mmCIF file of C-alpha atoms and ligand atoms in Angstrom:
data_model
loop_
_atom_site.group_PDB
_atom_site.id
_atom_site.type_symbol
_atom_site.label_atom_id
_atom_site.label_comp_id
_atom_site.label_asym_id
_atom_site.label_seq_id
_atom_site.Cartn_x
_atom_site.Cartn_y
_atom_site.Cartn_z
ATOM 1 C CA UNK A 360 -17.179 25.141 -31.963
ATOM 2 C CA UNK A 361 -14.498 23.434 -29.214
ATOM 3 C CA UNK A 362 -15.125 24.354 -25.932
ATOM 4 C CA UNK A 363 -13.081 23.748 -22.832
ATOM 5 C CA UNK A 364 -14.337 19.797 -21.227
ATOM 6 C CA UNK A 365 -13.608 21.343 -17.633
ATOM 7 C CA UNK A 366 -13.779 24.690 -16.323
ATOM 8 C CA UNK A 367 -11.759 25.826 -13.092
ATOM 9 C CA UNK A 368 -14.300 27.990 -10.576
ATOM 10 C CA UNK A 369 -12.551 30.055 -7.869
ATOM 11 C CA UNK A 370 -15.401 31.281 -5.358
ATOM 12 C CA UNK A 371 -14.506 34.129 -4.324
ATOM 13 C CA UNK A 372 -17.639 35.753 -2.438
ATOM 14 C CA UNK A 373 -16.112 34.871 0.968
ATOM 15 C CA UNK A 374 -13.410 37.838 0.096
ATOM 16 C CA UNK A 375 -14.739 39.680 -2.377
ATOM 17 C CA UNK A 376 -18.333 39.243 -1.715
ATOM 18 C CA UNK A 377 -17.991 39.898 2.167
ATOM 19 C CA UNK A 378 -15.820 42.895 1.894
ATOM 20 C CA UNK A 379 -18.481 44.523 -0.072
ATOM 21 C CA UNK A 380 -21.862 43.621 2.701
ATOM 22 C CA UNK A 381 -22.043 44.813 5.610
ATOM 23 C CA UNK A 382 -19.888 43.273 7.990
ATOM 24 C CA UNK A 383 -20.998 39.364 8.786
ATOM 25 C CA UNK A 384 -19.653 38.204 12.440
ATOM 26 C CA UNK A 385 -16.086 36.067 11.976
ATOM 27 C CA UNK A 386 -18.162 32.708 12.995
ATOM 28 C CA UNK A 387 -20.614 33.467 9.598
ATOM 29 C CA UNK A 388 -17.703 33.996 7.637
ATOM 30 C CA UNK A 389 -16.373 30.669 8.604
ATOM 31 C CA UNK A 390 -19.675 28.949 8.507
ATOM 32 C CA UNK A 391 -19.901 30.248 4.510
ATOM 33 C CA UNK A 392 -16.089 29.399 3.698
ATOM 34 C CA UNK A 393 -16.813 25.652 5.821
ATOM 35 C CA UNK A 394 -19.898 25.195 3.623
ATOM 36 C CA UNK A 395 -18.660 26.734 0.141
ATOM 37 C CA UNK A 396 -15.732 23.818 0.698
ATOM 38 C CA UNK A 397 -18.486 20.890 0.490
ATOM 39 C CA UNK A 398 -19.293 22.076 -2.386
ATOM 40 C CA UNK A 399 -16.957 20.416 -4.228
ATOM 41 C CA UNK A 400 -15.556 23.786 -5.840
ATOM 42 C CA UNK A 401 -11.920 23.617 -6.577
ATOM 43 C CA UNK A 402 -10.625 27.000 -5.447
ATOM 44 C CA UNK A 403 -11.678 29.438 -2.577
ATOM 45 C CA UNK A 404 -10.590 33.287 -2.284
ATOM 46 C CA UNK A 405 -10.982 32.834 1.352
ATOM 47 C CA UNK A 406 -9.707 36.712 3.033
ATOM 48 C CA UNK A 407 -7.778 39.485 2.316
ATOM 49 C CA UNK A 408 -5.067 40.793 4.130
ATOM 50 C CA UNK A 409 -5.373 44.313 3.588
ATOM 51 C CA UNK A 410 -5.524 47.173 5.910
ATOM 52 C CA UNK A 411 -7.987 47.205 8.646
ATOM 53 C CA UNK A 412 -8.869 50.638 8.291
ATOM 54 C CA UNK A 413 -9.163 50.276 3.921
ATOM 55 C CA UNK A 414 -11.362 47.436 4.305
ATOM 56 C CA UNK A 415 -12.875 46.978 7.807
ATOM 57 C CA UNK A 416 -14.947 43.351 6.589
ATOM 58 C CA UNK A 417 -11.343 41.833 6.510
ATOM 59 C CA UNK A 418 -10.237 42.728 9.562
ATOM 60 C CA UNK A 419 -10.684 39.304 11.132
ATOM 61 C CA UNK A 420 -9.066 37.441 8.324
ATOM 62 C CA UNK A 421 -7.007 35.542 10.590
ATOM 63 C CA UNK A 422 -9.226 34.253 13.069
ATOM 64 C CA UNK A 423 -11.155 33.023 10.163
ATOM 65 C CA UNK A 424 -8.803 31.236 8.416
ATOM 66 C CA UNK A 425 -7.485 29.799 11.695
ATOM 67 C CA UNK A 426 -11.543 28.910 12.392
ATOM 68 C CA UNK A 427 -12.325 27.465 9.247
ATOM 69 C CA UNK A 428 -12.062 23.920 7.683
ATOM 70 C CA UNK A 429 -9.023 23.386 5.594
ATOM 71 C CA UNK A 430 -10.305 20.626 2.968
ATOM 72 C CA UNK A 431 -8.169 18.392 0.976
ATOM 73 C CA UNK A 432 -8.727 19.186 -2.706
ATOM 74 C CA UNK A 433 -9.007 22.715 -2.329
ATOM 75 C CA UNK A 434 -6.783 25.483 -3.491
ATOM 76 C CA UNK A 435 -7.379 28.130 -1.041
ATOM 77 C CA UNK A 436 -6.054 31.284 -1.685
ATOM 78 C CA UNK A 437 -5.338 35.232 -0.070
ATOM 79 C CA UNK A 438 -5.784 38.312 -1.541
ATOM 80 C CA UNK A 439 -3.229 41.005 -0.619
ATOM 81 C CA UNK A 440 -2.045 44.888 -1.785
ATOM 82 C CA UNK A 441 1.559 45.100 -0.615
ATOM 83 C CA UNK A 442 4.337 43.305 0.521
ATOM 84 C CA UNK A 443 2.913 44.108 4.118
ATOM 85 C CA UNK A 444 -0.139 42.005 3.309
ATOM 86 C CA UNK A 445 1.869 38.937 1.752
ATOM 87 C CA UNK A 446 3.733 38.620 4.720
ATOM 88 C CA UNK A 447 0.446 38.047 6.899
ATOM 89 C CA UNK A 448 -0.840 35.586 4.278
ATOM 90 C CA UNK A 449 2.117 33.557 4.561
ATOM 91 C CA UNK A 450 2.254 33.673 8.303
ATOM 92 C CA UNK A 451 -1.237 32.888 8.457
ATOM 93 C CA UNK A 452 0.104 29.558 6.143
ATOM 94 C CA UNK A 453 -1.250 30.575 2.461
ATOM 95 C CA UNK A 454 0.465 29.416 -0.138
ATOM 96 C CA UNK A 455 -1.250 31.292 -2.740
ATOM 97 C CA UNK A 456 -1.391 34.417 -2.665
ATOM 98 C CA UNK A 457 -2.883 37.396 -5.189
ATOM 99 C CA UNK A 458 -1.746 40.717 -5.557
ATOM 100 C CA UNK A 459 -4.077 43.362 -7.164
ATOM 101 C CA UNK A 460 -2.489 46.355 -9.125
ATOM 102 C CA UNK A 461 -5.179 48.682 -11.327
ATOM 103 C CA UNK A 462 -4.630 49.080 -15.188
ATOM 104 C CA UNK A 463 -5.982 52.751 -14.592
ATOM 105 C CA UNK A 464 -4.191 54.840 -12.747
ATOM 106 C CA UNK A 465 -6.873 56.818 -10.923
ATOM 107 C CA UNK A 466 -8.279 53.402 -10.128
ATOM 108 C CA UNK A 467 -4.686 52.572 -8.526
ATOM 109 C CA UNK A 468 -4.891 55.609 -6.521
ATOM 110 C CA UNK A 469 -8.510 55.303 -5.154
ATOM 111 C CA UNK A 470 -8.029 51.151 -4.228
ATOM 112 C CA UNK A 471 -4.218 51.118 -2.743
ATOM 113 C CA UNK A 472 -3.230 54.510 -2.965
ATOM 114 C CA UNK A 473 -0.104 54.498 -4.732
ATOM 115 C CA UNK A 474 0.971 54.948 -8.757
ATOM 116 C CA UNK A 475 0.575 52.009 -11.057
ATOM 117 C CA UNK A 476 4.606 52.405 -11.486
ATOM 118 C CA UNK A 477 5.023 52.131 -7.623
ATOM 119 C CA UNK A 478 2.785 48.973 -7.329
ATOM 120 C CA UNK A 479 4.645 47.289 -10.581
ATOM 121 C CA UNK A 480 7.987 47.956 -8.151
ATOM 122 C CA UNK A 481 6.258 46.543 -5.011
ATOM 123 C CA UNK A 482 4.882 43.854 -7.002
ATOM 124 C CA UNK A 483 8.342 42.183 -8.117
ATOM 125 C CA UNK A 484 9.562 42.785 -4.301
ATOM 126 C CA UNK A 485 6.690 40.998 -3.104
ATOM 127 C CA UNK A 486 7.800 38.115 -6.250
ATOM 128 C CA UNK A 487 10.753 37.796 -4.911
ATOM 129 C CA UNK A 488 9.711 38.055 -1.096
ATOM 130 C CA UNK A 489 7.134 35.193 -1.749
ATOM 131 C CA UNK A 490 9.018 32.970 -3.547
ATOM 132 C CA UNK A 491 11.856 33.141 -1.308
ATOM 133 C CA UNK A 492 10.543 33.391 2.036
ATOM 134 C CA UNK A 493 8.222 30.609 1.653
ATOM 135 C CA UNK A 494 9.733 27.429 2.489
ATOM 136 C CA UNK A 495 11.400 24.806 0.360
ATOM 137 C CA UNK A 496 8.193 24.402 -1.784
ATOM 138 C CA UNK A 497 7.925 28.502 -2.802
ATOM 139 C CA UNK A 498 4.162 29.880 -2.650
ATOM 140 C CA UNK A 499 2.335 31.072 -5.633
ATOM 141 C CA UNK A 500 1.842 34.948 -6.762
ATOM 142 C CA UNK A 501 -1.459 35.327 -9.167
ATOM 143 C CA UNK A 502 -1.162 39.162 -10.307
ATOM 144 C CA UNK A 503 -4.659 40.085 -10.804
ATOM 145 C CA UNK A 504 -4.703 43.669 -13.150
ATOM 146 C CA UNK A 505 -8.243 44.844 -12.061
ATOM 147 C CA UNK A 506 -10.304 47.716 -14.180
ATOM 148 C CA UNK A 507 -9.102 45.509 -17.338
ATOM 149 C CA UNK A 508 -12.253 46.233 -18.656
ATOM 150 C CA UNK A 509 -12.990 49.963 -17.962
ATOM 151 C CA UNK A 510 -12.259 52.091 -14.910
ATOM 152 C CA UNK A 511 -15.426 54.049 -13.385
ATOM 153 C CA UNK A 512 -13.405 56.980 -13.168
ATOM 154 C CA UNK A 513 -11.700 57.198 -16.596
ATOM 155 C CA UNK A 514 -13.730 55.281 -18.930
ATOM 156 C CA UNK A 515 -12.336 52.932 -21.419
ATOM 157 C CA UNK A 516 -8.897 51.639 -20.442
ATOM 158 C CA UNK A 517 -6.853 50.461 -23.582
ATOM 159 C CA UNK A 518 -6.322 46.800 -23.923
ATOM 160 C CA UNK A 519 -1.989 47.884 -25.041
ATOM 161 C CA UNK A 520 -1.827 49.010 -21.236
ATOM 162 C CA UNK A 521 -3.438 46.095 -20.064
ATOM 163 C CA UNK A 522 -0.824 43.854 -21.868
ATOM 164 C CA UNK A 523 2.165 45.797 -21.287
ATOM 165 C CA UNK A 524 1.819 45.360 -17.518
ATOM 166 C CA UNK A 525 1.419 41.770 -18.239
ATOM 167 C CA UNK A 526 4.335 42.215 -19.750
ATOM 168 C CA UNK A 527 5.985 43.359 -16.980
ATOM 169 C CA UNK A 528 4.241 41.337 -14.129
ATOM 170 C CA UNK A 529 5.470 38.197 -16.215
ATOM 171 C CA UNK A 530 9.272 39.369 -16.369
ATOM 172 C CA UNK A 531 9.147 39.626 -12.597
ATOM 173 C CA UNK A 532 7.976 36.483 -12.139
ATOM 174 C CA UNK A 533 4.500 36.518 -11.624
ATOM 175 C CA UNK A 534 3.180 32.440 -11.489
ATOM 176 C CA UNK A 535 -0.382 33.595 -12.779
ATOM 177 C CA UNK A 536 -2.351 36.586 -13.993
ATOM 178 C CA UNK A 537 -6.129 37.690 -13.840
ATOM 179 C CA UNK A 538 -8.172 40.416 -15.293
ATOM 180 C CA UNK A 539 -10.671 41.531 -12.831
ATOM 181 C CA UNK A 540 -13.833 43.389 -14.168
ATOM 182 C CA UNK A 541 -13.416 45.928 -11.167
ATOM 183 C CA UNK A 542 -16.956 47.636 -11.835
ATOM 184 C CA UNK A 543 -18.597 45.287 -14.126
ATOM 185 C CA UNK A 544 -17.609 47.669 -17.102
ATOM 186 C CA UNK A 545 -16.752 44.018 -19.492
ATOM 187 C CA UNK A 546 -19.198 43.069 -22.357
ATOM 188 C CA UNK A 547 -18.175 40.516 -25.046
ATOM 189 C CA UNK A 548 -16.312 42.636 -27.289
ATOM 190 C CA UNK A 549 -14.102 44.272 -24.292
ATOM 191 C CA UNK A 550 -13.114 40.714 -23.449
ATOM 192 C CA UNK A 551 -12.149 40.108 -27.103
ATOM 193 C CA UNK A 552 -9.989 43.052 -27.412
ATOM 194 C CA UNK A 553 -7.764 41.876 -23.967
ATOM 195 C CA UNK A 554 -7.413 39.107 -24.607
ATOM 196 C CA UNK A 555 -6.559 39.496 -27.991
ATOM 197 C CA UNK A 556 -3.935 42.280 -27.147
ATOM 198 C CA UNK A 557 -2.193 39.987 -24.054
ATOM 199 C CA UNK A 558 -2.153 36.969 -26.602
ATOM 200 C CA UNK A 559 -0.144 38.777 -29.193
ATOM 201 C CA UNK A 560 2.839 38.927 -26.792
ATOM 202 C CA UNK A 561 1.867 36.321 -24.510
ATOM 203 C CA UNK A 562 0.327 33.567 -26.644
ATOM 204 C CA UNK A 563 0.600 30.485 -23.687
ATOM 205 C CA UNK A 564 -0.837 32.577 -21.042
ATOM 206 C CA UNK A 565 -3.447 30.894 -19.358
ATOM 207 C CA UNK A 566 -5.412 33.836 -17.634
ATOM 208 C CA UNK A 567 -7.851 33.785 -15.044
ATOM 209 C CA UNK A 568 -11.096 35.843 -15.973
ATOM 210 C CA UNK A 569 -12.816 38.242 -12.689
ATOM 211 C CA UNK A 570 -16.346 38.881 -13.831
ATOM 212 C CA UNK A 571 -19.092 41.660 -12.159
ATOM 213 C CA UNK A 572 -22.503 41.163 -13.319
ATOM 214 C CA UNK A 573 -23.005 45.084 -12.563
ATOM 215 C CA UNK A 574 -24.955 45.514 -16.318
ATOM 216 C CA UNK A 575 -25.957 41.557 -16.505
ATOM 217 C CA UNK A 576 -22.901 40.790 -19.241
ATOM 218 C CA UNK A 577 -21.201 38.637 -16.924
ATOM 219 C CA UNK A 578 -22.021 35.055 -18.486
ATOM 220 C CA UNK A 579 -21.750 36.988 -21.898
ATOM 221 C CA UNK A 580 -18.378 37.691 -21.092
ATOM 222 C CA UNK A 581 -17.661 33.865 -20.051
ATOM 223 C CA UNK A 582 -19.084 32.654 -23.054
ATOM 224 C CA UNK A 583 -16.957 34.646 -25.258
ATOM 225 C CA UNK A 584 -13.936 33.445 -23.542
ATOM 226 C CA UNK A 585 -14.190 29.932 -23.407
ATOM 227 C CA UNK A 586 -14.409 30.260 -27.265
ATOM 228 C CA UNK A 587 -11.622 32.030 -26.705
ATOM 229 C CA UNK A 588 -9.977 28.660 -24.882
ATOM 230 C CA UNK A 589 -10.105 30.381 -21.399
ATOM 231 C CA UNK A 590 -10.966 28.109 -18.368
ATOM 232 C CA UNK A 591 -10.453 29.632 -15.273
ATOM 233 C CA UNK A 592 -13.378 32.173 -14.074
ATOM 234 C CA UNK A 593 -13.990 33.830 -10.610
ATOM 235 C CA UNK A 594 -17.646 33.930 -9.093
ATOM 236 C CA UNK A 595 -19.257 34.239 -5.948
ATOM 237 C CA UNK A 596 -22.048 32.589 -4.672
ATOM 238 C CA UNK A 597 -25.615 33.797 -4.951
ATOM 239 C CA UNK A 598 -23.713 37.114 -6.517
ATOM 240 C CA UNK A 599 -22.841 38.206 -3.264
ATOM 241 C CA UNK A 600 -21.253 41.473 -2.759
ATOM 242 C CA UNK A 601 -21.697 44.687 -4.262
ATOM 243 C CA UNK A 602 -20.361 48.316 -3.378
ATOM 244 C CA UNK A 603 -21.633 50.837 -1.365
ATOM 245 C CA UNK A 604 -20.238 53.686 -3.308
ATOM 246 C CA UNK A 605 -21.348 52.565 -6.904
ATOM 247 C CA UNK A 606 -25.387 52.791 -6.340
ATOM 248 C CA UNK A 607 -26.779 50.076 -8.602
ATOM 249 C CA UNK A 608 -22.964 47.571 -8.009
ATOM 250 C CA UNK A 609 -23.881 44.342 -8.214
ATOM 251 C CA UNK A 610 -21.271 41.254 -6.713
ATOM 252 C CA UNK A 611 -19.399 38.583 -8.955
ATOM 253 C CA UNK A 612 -21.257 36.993 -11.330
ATOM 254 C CA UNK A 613 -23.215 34.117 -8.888
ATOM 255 C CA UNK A 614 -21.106 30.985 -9.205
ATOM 256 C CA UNK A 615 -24.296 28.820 -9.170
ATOM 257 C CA UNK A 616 -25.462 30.534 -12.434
ATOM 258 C CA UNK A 617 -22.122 29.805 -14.582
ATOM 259 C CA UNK A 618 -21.939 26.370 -12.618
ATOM 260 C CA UNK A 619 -25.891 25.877 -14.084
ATOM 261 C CA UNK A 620 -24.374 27.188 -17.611
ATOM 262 C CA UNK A 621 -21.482 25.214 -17.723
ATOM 263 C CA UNK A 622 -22.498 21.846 -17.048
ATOM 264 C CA UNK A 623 -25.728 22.396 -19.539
ATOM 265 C CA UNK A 624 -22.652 22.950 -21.975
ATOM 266 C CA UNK A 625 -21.144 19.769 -20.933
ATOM 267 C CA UNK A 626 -18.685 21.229 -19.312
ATOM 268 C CA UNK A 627 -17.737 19.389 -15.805
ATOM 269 C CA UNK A 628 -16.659 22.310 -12.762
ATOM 270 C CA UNK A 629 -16.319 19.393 -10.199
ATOM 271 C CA UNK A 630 -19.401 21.028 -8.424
ATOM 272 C CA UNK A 631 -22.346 20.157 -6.919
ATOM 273 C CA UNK A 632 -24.927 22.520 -8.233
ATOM 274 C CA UNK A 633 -27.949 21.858 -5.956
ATOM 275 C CA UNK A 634 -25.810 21.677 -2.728
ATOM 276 C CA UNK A 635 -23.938 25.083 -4.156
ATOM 277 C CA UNK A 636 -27.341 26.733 -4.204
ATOM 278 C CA UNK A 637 -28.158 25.613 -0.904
ATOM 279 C CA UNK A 638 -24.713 27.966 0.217
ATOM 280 C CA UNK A 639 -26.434 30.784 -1.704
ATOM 281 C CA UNK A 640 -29.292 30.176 0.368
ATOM 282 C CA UNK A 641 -26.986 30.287 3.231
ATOM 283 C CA UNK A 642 -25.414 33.387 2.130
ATOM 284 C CA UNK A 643 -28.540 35.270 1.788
ATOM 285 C CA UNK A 644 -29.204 34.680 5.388
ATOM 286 C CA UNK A 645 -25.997 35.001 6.865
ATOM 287 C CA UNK A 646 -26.366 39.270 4.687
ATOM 288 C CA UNK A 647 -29.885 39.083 5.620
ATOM 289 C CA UNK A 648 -31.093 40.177 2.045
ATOM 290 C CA UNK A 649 -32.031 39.030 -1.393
ATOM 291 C CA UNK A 650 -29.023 37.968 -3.304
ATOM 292 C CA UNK A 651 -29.329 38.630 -6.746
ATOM 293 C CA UNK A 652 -28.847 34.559 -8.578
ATOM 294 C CA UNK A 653 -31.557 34.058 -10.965
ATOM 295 C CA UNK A 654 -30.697 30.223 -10.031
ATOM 296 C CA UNK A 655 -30.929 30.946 -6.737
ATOM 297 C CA UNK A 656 -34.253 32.190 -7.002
ATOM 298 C CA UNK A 657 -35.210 29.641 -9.710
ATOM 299 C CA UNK A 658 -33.634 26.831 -9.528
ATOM 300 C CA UNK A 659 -32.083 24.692 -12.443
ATOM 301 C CA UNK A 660 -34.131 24.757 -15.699
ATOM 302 C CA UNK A 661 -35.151 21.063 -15.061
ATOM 303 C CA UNK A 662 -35.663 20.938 -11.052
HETATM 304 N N1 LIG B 2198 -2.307 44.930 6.325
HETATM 305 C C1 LIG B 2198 -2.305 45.582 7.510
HETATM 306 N N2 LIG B 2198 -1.682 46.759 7.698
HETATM 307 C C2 LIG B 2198 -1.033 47.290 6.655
HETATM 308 C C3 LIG B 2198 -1.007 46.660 5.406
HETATM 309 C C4 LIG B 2198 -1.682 45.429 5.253
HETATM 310 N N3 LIG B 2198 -1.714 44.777 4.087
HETATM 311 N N4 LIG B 2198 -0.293 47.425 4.562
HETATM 312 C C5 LIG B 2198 0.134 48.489 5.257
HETATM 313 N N5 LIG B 2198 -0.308 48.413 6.529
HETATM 314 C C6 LIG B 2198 -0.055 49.373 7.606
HETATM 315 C C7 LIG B 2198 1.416 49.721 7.696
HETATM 316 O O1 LIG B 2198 2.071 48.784 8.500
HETATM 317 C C8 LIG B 2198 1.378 51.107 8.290
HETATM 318 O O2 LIG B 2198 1.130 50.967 9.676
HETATM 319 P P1 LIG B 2198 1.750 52.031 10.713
HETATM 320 O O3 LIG B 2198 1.098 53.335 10.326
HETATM 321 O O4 LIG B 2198 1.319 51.485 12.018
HETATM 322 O O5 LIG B 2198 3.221 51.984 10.442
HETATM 323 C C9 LIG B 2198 0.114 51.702 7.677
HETATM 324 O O6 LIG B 2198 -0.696 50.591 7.256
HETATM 325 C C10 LIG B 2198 0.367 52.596 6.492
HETATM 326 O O7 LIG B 2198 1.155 51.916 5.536
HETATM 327 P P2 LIG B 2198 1.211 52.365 4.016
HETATM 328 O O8 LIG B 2198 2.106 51.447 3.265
HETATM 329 O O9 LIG B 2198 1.499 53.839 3.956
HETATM 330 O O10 LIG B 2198 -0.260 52.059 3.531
HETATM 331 P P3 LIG B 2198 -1.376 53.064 2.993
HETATM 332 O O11 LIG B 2198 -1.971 53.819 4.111
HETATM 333 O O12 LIG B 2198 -0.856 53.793 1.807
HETATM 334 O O13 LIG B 2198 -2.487 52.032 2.508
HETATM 335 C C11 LIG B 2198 -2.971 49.871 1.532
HETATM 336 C C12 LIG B 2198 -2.206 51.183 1.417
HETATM 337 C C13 LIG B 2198 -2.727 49.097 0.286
HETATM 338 C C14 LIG B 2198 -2.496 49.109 2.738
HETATM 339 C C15 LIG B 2198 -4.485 50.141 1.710
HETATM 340 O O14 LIG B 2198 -4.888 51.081 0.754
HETATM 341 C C16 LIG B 2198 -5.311 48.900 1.559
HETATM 342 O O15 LIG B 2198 -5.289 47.999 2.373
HETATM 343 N N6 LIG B 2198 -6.121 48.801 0.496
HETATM 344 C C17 LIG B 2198 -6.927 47.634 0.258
HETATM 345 C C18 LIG B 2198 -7.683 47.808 -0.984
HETATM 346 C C19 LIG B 2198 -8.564 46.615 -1.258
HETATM 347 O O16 LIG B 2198 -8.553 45.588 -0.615
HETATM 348 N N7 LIG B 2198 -9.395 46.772 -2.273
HETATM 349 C C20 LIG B 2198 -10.312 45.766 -2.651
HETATM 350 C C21 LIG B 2198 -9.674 44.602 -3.302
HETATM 351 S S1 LIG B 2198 -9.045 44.925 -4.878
HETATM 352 ZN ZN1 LIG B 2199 -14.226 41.942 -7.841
#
């Protein structure tokens, strides 16, 4: 079977990790972000510029951006909900930026309390606001459709409304997409069916793939879609994260486990695994509890 030679890796359990622990102190955050950028790792999800009061973990997202080591050879990158939030991320000097809008509607509602239809409208705004406010080399919107997968409070969410706002997201603009696995609702056949339905009208889309290991699928999931010819995957390290509403949540799939995967496959990430596990080990004590990696715990199959 081909498989993908390289795999991109965006760690994202500085952002979404953090916002689902208990709040870390601003100088851990920027001790995990300095050491997560050793790592060798490609991309970082480093904050989120949301509101203070939504999500109170990100409320000192620009003291630790401004705190933390910028390293050459890393795409860093925000996460915002509204137009309100890009601006912040591109004063703070992002020049990526994502935007998260819920195929479910409820979903919508609960995470940035608007309609889906109202977020699609704020989304090509915040398009057009990015890629013309942003200096004479425009910033980047990624569009990341989250509960692509399932929604906890509907149930199955069909992979036509999934593509049809990828539709849309696309005809405003939007430089990248990702489906996020909100609630870790994805298993192999669910990934099939998305990505299936997105190719048929959007056959040279290179998505980005958002992965909770909530019911242990996560690598699963991966699997499936590099035989699908996907390369791009979201993880955080050690599986940080979580939710405090969802009893049983789990955080990202743990980067060092699809790192340990991937490069048994023969497929390079550009990371060092045994220094990434040493961040996990970090991680766990900057949350002061187990993390959840079964490589963290383990270590590689030949250590
Ligand atoms: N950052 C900081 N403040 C913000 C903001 C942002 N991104 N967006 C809006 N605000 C402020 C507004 O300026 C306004 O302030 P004011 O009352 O002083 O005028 C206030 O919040 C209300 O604005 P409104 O547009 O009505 O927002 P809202 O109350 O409907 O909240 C969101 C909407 C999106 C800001 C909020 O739900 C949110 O931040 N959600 C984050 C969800 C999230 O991160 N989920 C996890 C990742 S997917
Ligand atoms: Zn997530």
């Amino acid at each position: 079977m081909e498989l993908p030679t390289r795999v991109s890796l965006r760690e994202v359990g500085p952002r979404d990790g953090l916002q689902n622990e208990d709040p870390v102190p601003t100088a851990a955050k920027i001790r995990l972000l300095d050491a997560l950028s050793a790592t060798g790792v490609g991309r970082i999800e480093a904050v989120s510029f949301v509101h203070p009061k939504a999500i109170p973990q990100m409320a000192d997202a620009d003291e630790v951006w401004a705190g933390a080591t910028h390293r050459d050879g890393v795409r860093y990158s925000a996460l915002v909900p509204n137009s309100t939030g890009a601006r912040r991320a591109l004063a703070a000097g992002f020049r990526e930026l994502e935007v998260v809008v819920s195929a479910s509607e409820a979903h919508n509602q609960a995470n940035v309390n608007r309609s889906v239809a109202e977020s699609l409208d704020d989304i090509a705004a915040l398009i057009d606001l990015v890629h013309n406010d942003s200096g004479p080399v425009p910033a980047t919107v990624e569009v990341i459709v989250s509960t692509s997968f399932g929604c906890p409070f509907v149930g199955d969410v069909e992979p036509a409304r999934v593509a049809s706002i990828v539709d849309r997201v696309m005809a405003d603009g939007a430089d990248r997409i990702a489906f996020g696995d909100t609630t870790g609702m994805a298993t192999p056949r669910r990934v099939t069916d998305v990505l299936e339905a997105v190719r048929a009208s959007q056959p040279d889309l290179d998505v980005l793939l958002h992965f909770h290991n909530t019911r242990g699928t996560a690598l699963a999931n991966i699997l499936i879609a590099l035989q699908y010819g996907v390369t791009q995957f979201d993880a955080s390290v050690g599986g940080l994260g979580g939710c405090p509403f969802a009893p049983g949540a789990t955080g990202n799939v743990a980067t060092e486990e699809v790192v340990h995967m991937l490069h048994d496959m023969d497929i390079d990430t550009g990371i060092d695994l045994l220094a990434l596990i040493e961040v996990a080990r970090l991680a766990q004590e900057l949350v002061g509890h187990e993390l959840p990696s079964g490589v963290l715990k383990a270590g590689p199959r030949l250590r």
